[in-house]
Amino acid sequence: MPKSRIRKKADFTPPPAKQASNIKLTNRSWVAPVMLALFLIGLAWIVVFYVTDGELPITSLGNWNIVVGFGFIAGGFGVSTQWK
């Protein structure tokens, strides 16, 4: 009885152009510094407001200074969604 032939498929290798383009899209080195800066600015804004009994950073805003501080912190959380 004759022996059957063995078929062998070539291994799949992805094209190199797609691998190189993926690396360029994931370069987000600006995210961490901006995120940390927004967190620290918001925290400092709220701390300064409480330490100075509402005289600083902006007197005319009154208690809305707390909202401004939390706005900076919320902005930091918004930027953190871009971190990969």
C-alpha positions as a Python dict, from the first residue, in 0.01 Angstrom:
ca = {
    (1, 'M'): (0, 0, 0),
    (2, 'P'): (143, 346, -94),
    (3, 'K'): (217, 601, 178),
    (4, 'S'): (13, 926, 175),
    (5, 'R'): (177, 1261, 137),
    (6, 'I'): (214, 1487, 442),
    (7, 'R'): (95, 1842, 384),
    (8, 'K'): (262, 2119, 576),
    (9, 'K'): (138, 2476, 595),
    (10, 'A'): (374, 2767, 631),
    (11, 'D'): (368, 2946, 967),
    (12, 'F'): (183, 3277, 973),
    (13, 'T'): (395, 3585, 1042),
    (14, 'P'): (222, 3922, 1072),
    (15, 'P'): (344, 4198, 843),
    (16, 'P'): (610, 4419, 1006),
    (17, 'A'): (440, 4747, 904),
    (18, 'K'): (148, 4697, 1144),
    (19, 'Q'): (375, 4621, 1439),
    (20, 'A'): (573, 4943, 1387),
    (21, 'S'): (259, 5158, 1363),
    (22, 'N'): (125, 5017, 1693),
    (23, 'I'): (434, 5132, 1879),
    (24, 'K'): (392, 5491, 1757),
    (25, 'L'): (31, 5511, 1878),
    (26, 'T'): (111, 5411, 2236),
    (27, 'N'): (363, 5688, 2311),
    (28, 'R'): (183, 5889, 2579),
    (29, 'S'): (465, 6009, 2799),
    (30, 'W'): (284, 6339, 2869),
    (31, 'V'): (-7, 6177, 3056),
    (32, 'A'): (158, 6100, 3390),
    (33, 'P'): (317, 6446, 3444),
    (34, 'V'): (-2, 6632, 3347),
    (35, 'M'): (-216, 6405, 3563),
    (36, 'L'): (6, 6449, 3868),
    (37, 'A'): (31, 6825, 3812),
    (38, 'L'): (-348, 6860, 3802),
    (39, 'F'): (-385, 6652, 4119),
    (40, 'L'): (-126, 6860, 4303),
    (41, 'I'): (-264, 7195, 4183),
    (42, 'G'): (-615, 7097, 4297),
    (43, 'L'): (-491, 6976, 4633),
    (44, 'A'): (-278, 7289, 4685),
    (45, 'W'): (-574, 7512, 4588),
    (46, 'I'): (-799, 7352, 4851),
    (47, 'V'): (-527, 7351, 5120),
    (48, 'V'): (-443, 7719, 5061),
    (49, 'F'): (-813, 7806, 5080),
    (50, 'Y'): (-854, 7633, 5415),
    (51, 'V'): (-526, 7753, 5567),
    (52, 'T'): (-595, 8119, 5484),
    (53, 'D'): (-957, 8102, 5607),
    (54, 'G'): (-1094, 8182, 5261),
    (55, 'E'): (-872, 8485, 5188),
    (56, 'L'): (-673, 8313, 4915),
    (57, 'P'): (-642, 8198, 4630),
    (58, 'I'): (-932, 8411, 4494),
    (59, 'T'): (-1128, 8600, 4759),
    (60, 'S'): (-1426, 8689, 4539),
    (61, 'L'): (-1506, 8324, 4471),
    (62, 'G'): (-1567, 8246, 4838),
    (63, 'N'): (-1654, 7881, 4893),
    (64, 'W'): (-1647, 7820, 4519),
    (65, 'N'): (-1270, 7789, 4558),
    (66, 'I'): (-1336, 7433, 4677),
    (67, 'V'): (-1517, 7359, 4350),
    (68, 'V'): (-1223, 7500, 4154),
    (69, 'G'): (-982, 7276, 4347),
    (70, 'F'): (-1197, 6970, 4289),
    (71, 'G'): (-1224, 7072, 3923),
    (72, 'F'): (-847, 7044, 3889),
    (73, 'I'): (-857, 6705, 4059),
    (74, 'A'): (-1140, 6590, 3829),
    (75, 'G'): (-930, 6707, 3534),
    (76, 'G'): (-648, 6486, 3661),
    (77, 'F'): (-884, 6189, 3667),
    (78, 'G'): (-998, 6278, 3315),
    (79, 'V'): (-640, 6282, 3189),
    (80, 'S'): (-569, 5954, 3366),
    (81, 'T'): (-807, 5776, 3126),
    (82, 'Q'): (-549, 5834, 2850),
    (83, 'W'): (-280, 5638, 3038),
    (84, 'K'): (-189, 5303, 2880),
}
